[in-house]
Amino acid sequence: MLVLGIETSCDETAFGLVEDGKLRGAGMASQADMHALFGGVVPELASREHYRVLGPLFDGFMAQAGKCVSDLDAVAVTRGPGLLGSLLVGVAFAKALAFGAGAPLIGVDHLKAHLLAAGLEGELPLPALGLLVSGGHTHLYYIRSAREFKLLGRSLDDAAGEAFDKVAKVLTLPYPGGRHLDALARRGKIDERLLPCPYLDNDNLDFSFSGLKTAAACLVAERPALREAARQLRLRGETEGAGATSSAPQQDLADFCASFNYSVARTLTLKTARALKKLREDNLEIRSLTAAGGVAANSMIRSHLAALAQEAHLPLVLPSPQLCTDNGAMIAYAGYLLAREKLANRLDMTAVPRGSYIPEDMITAF
Ligand code: KG4
Ligand code: ZN
């Protein structure tokens, strides 16, 4: 079964092709450089850019994969959550393709697709405990199957990725700043008391990163040398790990980044550990721990989760860093898993913006 995946929920226009559970091709056009000029994604520009590149990107992608529209057994597309104007471009394109190919249309939940993505590279034993950490979401799920996800906890304000990007922005690091902060942190020494591990003094599984973001921004405001060191590195193109730490201000900057990284990694891991404990107390089976979304590419978060998994005697199944950020392969794979359960959507399927629930409106097809 050959399934095409289309992703246009934010600022990446991406395709993926999955055949019988195996990746056959992936293509992407990123808009990150354009939005970097504004320090964040501009929704109107994002949808226009998806509209501009989707058709030619698709033609080139299919030609390179040696496939044509009539080869497709299903067309999967991100239906939400995301920027509505951007989602609509991908959904309209997918509907037309599905109609033209006479293939079922499959609406994919972007967040679930992130968490299922690890299955493309190896086995993801289910049920699993899944941590989704992206630019817009910090969610903990109990994952029973490709379709059945129980939300256990979520961000009450800023998502972890948002906190990374905002702190990177006050440091004047390039946008999106998460991976730059991560790279600088690798050269730094952690001060565990520099920044708080937020919203742990409770017994729930929710997250709140706005306080940590503000604390970090205040610290940067008090210490202008941090921003100046970041500016120097940016001008030399050395924010992504190139070059060695050569001055005291640069070491201070690396230490600050390591300490910020630590606060996020520790908070995420402690709440994940708490979720694990609660699930086990409820006698629910857990066969693996997984994490996904752009922030799951973070090296310190990956190593903290590895330690937790080892302690809990669970396999940790993480997608490779390039499969953590938005991509078309994960949409194709989630579509393939749903197609295998003979599930699809009608052609009047709606796109669902961030903050709204995706309706349970799949129908039996195939
Ligand atoms: O999943 P994603 O590509 O898009 C959304 O659906 O939001 O996640 C993007 C987020 C951005 O906030 C970006 O800065 C962050 O993931 N990110 C990272 C790293 N790589 C990407 N954050 C921390 N460390 C990284 N290595
Ligand atoms: Zn995403």
Coordinates of C-alpha atoms and ligand atoms in Angstrom, one line a residue:
M1 CA 0.0 0.0 0.0
L2 CA 1.5 3.3 -1.1
V3 CA 0.5 6.4 1.0
L4 CA 1.3 10.0 0.2
G5 CA 1.6 12.4 3.2
I6 CA 1.2 16.2 2.9
E7 CA 2.3 18.6 5.7
T8 CA 1.5 22.3 5.6
S9 CA 0.5 23.1 9.2
C10 CA 3.1 25.8 9.9
D11 CA 6.1 26.9 7.9
E12 CA 7.3 23.7 6.2
T13 CA 5.7 22.5 3.0
A14 CA 6.5 18.8 3.0
F15 CA 5.7 15.5 1.3
G16 CA 6.4 11.9 2.3
L17 CA 5.8 8.5 0.6
V18 CA 5.3 5.4 2.7
E19 CA 4.9 2.0 1.1
D20 CA 3.8 -0.9 3.4
G21 CA 5.2 1.0 6.5
K22 CA 8.6 1.8 4.9
L23 CA 9.7 5.3 3.8
R24 CA 10.1 5.6 0.0
G25 CA 10.8 9.3 -0.2
A26 CA 10.5 12.7 1.5
G27 CA 10.7 16.2 0.2
M28 CA 10.5 19.6 1.9
A29 CA 10.6 23.3 1.2
S30 CA 11.2 25.3 4.4
Q31 CA 10.0 28.9 4.8
A32 CA 12.1 29.4 8.0
D33 CA 14.5 32.0 6.3
M34 CA 11.5 34.1 5.2
H35 CA 9.9 34.1 8.7
A36 CA 13.3 34.7 10.3
L37 CA 13.1 38.3 9.0
F38 CA 10.1 38.8 11.3
G39 CA 11.4 36.8 14.2
G40 CA 8.4 34.4 14.0
V41 CA 6.0 32.8 11.6
V42 CA 3.7 35.3 9.8
P43 CA 0.5 33.3 9.1
E44 CA -0.6 35.1 6.0
L45 CA 2.8 34.8 4.4
A46 CA 3.0 31.1 5.4
S47 CA -0.2 30.2 3.6
R48 CA 0.7 32.2 0.5
E49 CA 4.1 30.4 0.4
H50 CA 2.5 27.0 0.7
Y51 CA 0.2 27.8 -2.1
R52 CA 3.1 29.0 -4.3
V53 CA 5.4 26.0 -3.8
L54 CA 3.1 23.0 -3.2
G55 CA 2.3 22.2 -6.9
P56 CA 5.9 22.4 -8.3
L57 CA 7.3 20.6 -5.2
F58 CA 4.8 17.8 -5.6
D59 CA 5.7 17.3 -9.3
G60 CA 9.4 17.2 -8.6
F61 CA 9.0 14.9 -5.6
M62 CA 6.8 12.3 -7.4
A63 CA 9.2 12.4 -10.4
Q64 CA 12.2 11.7 -8.2
A65 CA 10.3 8.9 -6.4
G66 CA 9.4 7.4 -9.8
K67 CA 5.7 7.4 -8.9
C68 CA 2.6 9.0 -10.4
V69 CA -0.8 10.0 -9.0
S70 CA -2.5 6.8 -10.1
D71 CA 0.0 4.7 -8.0
L72 CA -1.3 6.2 -4.8
D73 CA -3.5 4.0 -2.6
A74 CA -4.3 6.8 -0.1
V75 CA -3.6 10.5 0.3
A76 CA -2.9 11.6 3.9
V77 CA -2.8 15.2 5.0
T78 CA -2.4 17.1 8.2
R79 CA -5.8 18.5 9.0
G80 CA -4.7 20.1 12.3
P81 CA -3.8 21.5 14.7
G82 CA -1.9 24.4 13.0
L83 CA -2.4 27.7 11.2
L84 CA -5.8 27.6 9.5
G85 CA -4.8 29.3 6.3
S86 CA -1.8 27.0 5.9
L87 CA -3.7 23.8 6.7
L88 CA -6.4 24.8 4.2
V89 CA -3.8 24.9 1.3
G90 CA -2.6 21.3 2.1
V91 CA -6.1 20.0 2.7
A92 CA -7.5 21.4 -0.5
F93 CA -4.6 20.0 -2.5
A94 CA -5.0 16.6 -0.8
K95 CA -8.7 16.5 -1.6
A96 CA -8.1 17.2 -5.2
L97 CA -5.4 14.6 -5.5
A98 CA -7.5 12.0 -3.7
F99 CA -10.5 12.7 -5.9
G100 CA -8.3 12.6 -9.0
A101 CA -6.5 9.4 -8.0
G102 CA -9.8 7.7 -6.8
A103 CA -7.9 7.1 -3.5
P104 CA -9.2 7.6 0.0
L105 CA -8.4 10.8 1.8
I106 CA -7.0 10.5 5.3
G107 CA -7.0 13.4 7.7
V108 CA -4.0 13.2 10.1
D109 CA -3.6 14.8 13.5
H110 CA -0.2 16.5 13.4
L111 CA 0.5 15.8 17.1
K112 CA -0.3 12.1 16.8
A113 CA 1.8 11.8 13.7
H114 CA 4.8 13.3 15.5
L115 CA 4.5 10.7 18.3
L116 CA 4.0 7.7 15.9
A117 CA 7.0 8.8 13.7
A118 CA 9.5 6.7 15.6
G119 CA 7.8 3.6 14.2
L120 CA 9.2 4.5 10.8
E121 CA 12.7 3.8 12.0
G122 CA 12.1 0.8 14.3
E123 CA 9.5 -0.8 16.4
L124 CA 7.4 1.4 18.7
P125 CA 5.9 -1.0 21.2
L126 CA 2.3 0.1 22.2
P127 CA 0.8 1.0 24.6
A128 CA 3.4 3.8 25.1
L129 CA 3.8 6.9 27.2
G130 CA 4.5 9.8 24.7
L131 CA 5.8 13.2 25.3
L132 CA 5.1 15.7 22.5
V133 CA 7.3 18.8 22.7
S134 CA 7.1 21.2 19.8
G135 CA 6.9 24.9 19.0
G136 CA 3.2 25.0 19.9
H137 CA 2.6 22.1 22.2
T138 CA 3.9 20.3 25.3
H139 CA 1.6 17.2 25.7
L140 CA 1.8 13.9 27.6
Y141 CA -0.3 11.1 26.1
Y142 CA -1.0 7.5 26.8
I143 CA -0.9 5.9 23.3
R144 CA -2.9 2.7 22.9
S145 CA -2.9 2.6 19.0
A146 CA -2.5 4.9 16.0
R147 CA -5.9 6.2 16.7
E148 CA -6.4 6.0 20.5
F149 CA -4.5 8.7 22.4
K150 CA -5.5 9.7 25.9
L151 CA -4.3 13.2 26.8
L152 CA -2.7 13.1 30.3
G153 CA -1.2 16.6 30.6
R154 CA -0.5 19.7 28.5
S155 CA 1.0 23.1 28.5
L156 CA -1.2 25.7 30.2
D157 CA 0.6 28.6 28.6
D158 CA 3.9 28.6 26.5
A159 CA 5.0 25.4 25.0
A160 CA 8.6 24.2 25.6
G161 CA 9.6 25.2 22.0
E162 CA 8.1 28.6 22.5
A163 CA 10.2 29.1 25.6
F164 CA 13.3 28.0 23.7
D165 CA 12.6 30.3 20.8
K166 CA 11.7 33.4 22.9
V167 CA 14.9 33.1 25.1
A168 CA 16.9 32.6 21.9
K169 CA 15.3 35.7 20.5
V170 CA 16.2 37.9 23.6
L171 CA 19.7 36.6 23.1
T172 CA 19.5 37.7 19.4
L173 CA 20.2 34.1 18.2
P174 CA 18.9 33.2 14.8
Y175 CA 15.2 32.1 14.5
P176 CA 14.0 29.4 15.3
G177 CA 16.5 29.4 18.2
G178 CA 15.9 26.1 19.9
R179 CA 18.7 24.2 18.1
H180 CA 21.1 27.2 18.5
L181 CA 20.5 27.3 22.3
D182 CA 21.0 23.5 22.3
A183 CA 24.3 23.7 20.4
L184 CA 25.6 26.5 22.7
A185 CA 24.5 24.5 25.8
R186 CA 26.7 21.6 24.8
R187 CA 29.8 23.8 25.4
G188 CA 28.5 25.0 28.8
K189 CA 28.5 24.0 32.4
I190 CA 25.1 23.6 34.2
D191 CA 24.2 25.8 37.2
E192 CA 21.2 24.0 38.6
R193 CA 20.1 27.0 40.7
L194 CA 20.4 29.6 38.0
L195 CA 16.8 29.2 36.7
P196 CA 13.7 27.5 38.2
C197 CA 12.2 24.2 37.1
P198 CA 8.7 25.5 36.7
Y199 CA 5.3 24.2 37.8
L200 CA 6.4 21.1 39.7
D201 CA 5.0 21.9 43.1
N202 CA 1.6 20.3 42.4
D203 CA 0.4 16.8 41.7
N204 CA -0.8 17.2 38.1
L205 CA 0.8 16.4 34.7
D206 CA 0.4 19.8 33.1
F207 CA 3.3 22.2 32.2
S208 CA 3.8 25.9 32.4
F209 CA 6.9 27.5 30.8
S210 CA 6.0 31.2 30.7
G211 CA 7.6 31.8 34.2
L212 CA 10.9 30.2 33.2
K213 CA 10.9 32.2 29.9
T214 CA 10.4 35.4 31.9
A215 CA 13.0 34.5 34.5
A216 CA 15.5 33.8 31.7
A217 CA 14.6 37.0 29.8
C218 CA 15.1 39.0 33.0
L219 CA 18.5 37.4 33.5
V220 CA 19.6 38.3 30.0
A221 CA 18.4 41.9 30.6
E222 CA 20.5 42.1 33.7
R223 CA 23.6 40.7 32.0
P224 CA 24.0 42.5 28.6
A225 CA 27.3 40.6 28.1
L226 CA 25.3 37.5 27.4
R227 CA 23.5 39.1 24.5
E228 CA 26.7 40.7 23.2
A229 CA 28.5 37.3 23.2
A230 CA 25.5 35.7 21.3
R231 CA 25.7 38.6 18.8
Q232 CA 29.4 38.0 18.2
L233 CA 28.8 34.3 17.6
R234 CA 25.9 35.0 15.3
L235 CA 28.0 37.4 13.2
R236 CA 30.7 34.7 12.9
G237 CA 28.1 32.0 12.1
E238 CA 29.2 30.0 15.1
T239 CA 25.9 29.6 17.0
E240 CA 25.5 26.0 15.8
G241 CA 28.6 24.5 17.4
A242 CA 31.3 25.6 15.0
G243 CA 34.4 27.1 16.5
A244 CA 35.6 26.7 20.1
T245 CA 34.6 28.8 23.1
S246 CA 37.3 31.4 23.2
S247 CA 36.4 34.1 25.7
A248 CA 34.9 34.4 29.2
P249 CA 31.7 36.1 28.0
Q250 CA 31.2 33.2 25.5
Q251 CA 31.7 30.7 28.2
D252 CA 29.1 32.6 30.4
L253 CA 26.7 32.4 27.5
A254 CA 27.2 28.7 27.0
D255 CA 26.8 28.2 30.8
F256 CA 23.5 30.2 30.7
C257 CA 22.2 28.1 27.8
A258 CA 23.2 24.8 29.5
S259 CA 21.4 26.0 32.7
F260 CA 18.2 26.9 30.7
N261 CA 18.4 23.6 28.8
Y262 CA 18.7 21.8 32.1
S263 CA 15.6 23.5 33.6
V264 CA 13.5 22.5 30.6
A265 CA 14.9 19.0 30.4
R266 CA 14.5 18.3 34.1
T267 CA 10.9 19.7 34.2
L268 CA 9.8 17.6 31.2
T269 CA 11.5 14.5 32.6
L270 CA 10.1 14.9 36.1
K271 CA 6.5 15.2 34.8
T272 CA 7.0 12.3 32.5
A273 CA 8.2 10.2 35.4
R274 CA 5.1 11.3 37.4
A275 CA 2.9 10.2 34.4
L276 CA 4.6 6.9 34.3
K277 CA 4.0 6.4 38.0
K278 CA 0.3 7.3 37.8
L279 CA -0.2 4.9 34.8
R280 CA 1.5 2.1 36.7
E281 CA -0.6 2.8 39.8
D282 CA -3.7 2.5 37.6
N283 CA -2.4 -0.9 36.4
L284 CA -2.2 0.3 32.8
E285 CA 0.3 -1.5 30.6
I286 CA 3.2 0.5 29.2
R287 CA 5.6 -1.1 26.8
S288 CA 7.7 1.9 25.8
L289 CA 8.5 5.6 26.3
T290 CA 8.7 7.9 23.3
A291 CA 9.1 11.6 22.7
A292 CA 8.7 13.6 19.5
G293 CA 8.3 17.1 18.1
G294 CA 11.0 19.6 17.3
V295 CA 12.2 20.0 20.9
A296 CA 12.7 16.2 21.2
A297 CA 15.7 16.8 19.0
N298 CA 17.3 18.5 22.0
S299 CA 20.4 16.6 23.2
M300 CA 19.9 17.2 26.9
I301 CA 16.2 16.3 26.9
R302 CA 17.1 13.0 25.0
S303 CA 19.7 12.1 27.6
H304 CA 17.4 12.9 30.6
L305 CA 14.7 10.8 29.1
A306 CA 17.1 7.9 28.4
A307 CA 18.1 7.9 32.1
L308 CA 14.4 7.9 33.1
A309 CA 13.6 5.0 30.7
Q310 CA 16.5 3.0 32.0
E311 CA 15.4 3.5 35.6
A312 CA 11.8 2.5 34.6
H313 CA 13.1 -0.6 32.7
L314 CA 11.4 0.6 29.5
P315 CA 12.7 0.9 26.0
L316 CA 13.1 4.6 25.0
V317 CA 12.1 4.9 21.3
L318 CA 13.0 8.3 19.9
P319 CA 12.8 9.5 16.3
S320 CA 16.1 10.6 14.8
P321 CA 16.5 14.4 15.1
Q322 CA 15.5 15.1 11.5
L323 CA 12.3 13.1 12.0
C324 CA 11.5 15.1 15.2
T325 CA 10.8 18.4 13.4
D326 CA 7.9 18.9 11.0
N327 CA 8.1 16.6 8.0
G328 CA 5.9 14.8 5.4
A329 CA 7.2 11.3 6.2
M330 CA 5.4 11.2 9.6
I331 CA 2.1 12.2 8.0
A332 CA 2.5 9.5 5.4
Y333 CA 3.3 7.0 8.1
A334 CA 0.4 8.0 10.4
G335 CA -1.9 7.8 7.2
Y336 CA -0.5 4.3 6.5
L337 CA -1.3 3.1 10.0
L338 CA -4.9 4.5 9.8
A339 CA -5.3 3.0 6.3
R340 CA -4.2 -0.3 7.7
E341 CA -7.2 -0.1 10.0
K342 CA -9.3 0.7 7.0
L343 CA -10.0 4.3 8.2
A344 CA -10.4 7.4 6.0
N345 CA -12.3 10.7 5.8
R346 CA -15.0 12.0 3.6
L347 CA -14.1 14.7 1.0
D348 CA -15.9 17.3 3.0
M349 CA -13.4 16.9 5.9
T350 CA -12.6 20.2 7.6
A351 CA -9.2 21.6 8.6
V352 CA -8.9 22.2 12.4
P353 CA -6.9 25.2 13.8
R354 CA -4.8 25.2 16.9
G355 CA -7.0 25.2 20.1
S356 CA -9.9 23.3 18.5
Y357 CA -10.6 19.6 18.9
I358 CA -10.2 17.3 15.9
P359 CA -13.6 15.6 15.4
E360 CA -13.9 11.8 15.5
D361 CA -15.3 11.6 12.0
M362 CA -13.3 8.9 10.3
I363 CA -15.2 6.4 8.2
T364 CA -14.5 2.8 7.2
A365 CA -13.0 2.7 3.7
F366 CA -10.8 0.6 1.5
Ligands
KG4_1 O1 7.6 20.1 15.8 P1 8.2 21.4 15.2 O2 9.2 21.3 14.0 O3 7.1 22.3 14.8 C1 5.9 22.5 15.5 O4 5.0 21.7 15.2 O5 5.9 23.4 16.3 O6 8.9 22.1 16.4 C2 9.6 23.3 16.3 C3 10.2 23.7 17.6 C4 10.8 25.1 17.6 O7 10.4 25.8 18.7 C5 12.3 24.9 17.6 O8 13.1 25.9 18.1 C6 12.4 23.6 18.4 O9 11.3 22.8 17.9 N1 13.6 22.9 18.3 C7 14.5 22.7 19.3 C8 15.6 21.9 18.8 N2 15.4 21.7 17.5 C9 14.2 22.3 17.2 N3 14.4 23.0 20.6 C10 15.4 22.7 21.4 N4 16.5 22.0 21.0 C11 16.6 21.6 19.7 N5 17.7 20.9 19.4
ZN2 ZN 5.1 19.8 14.6

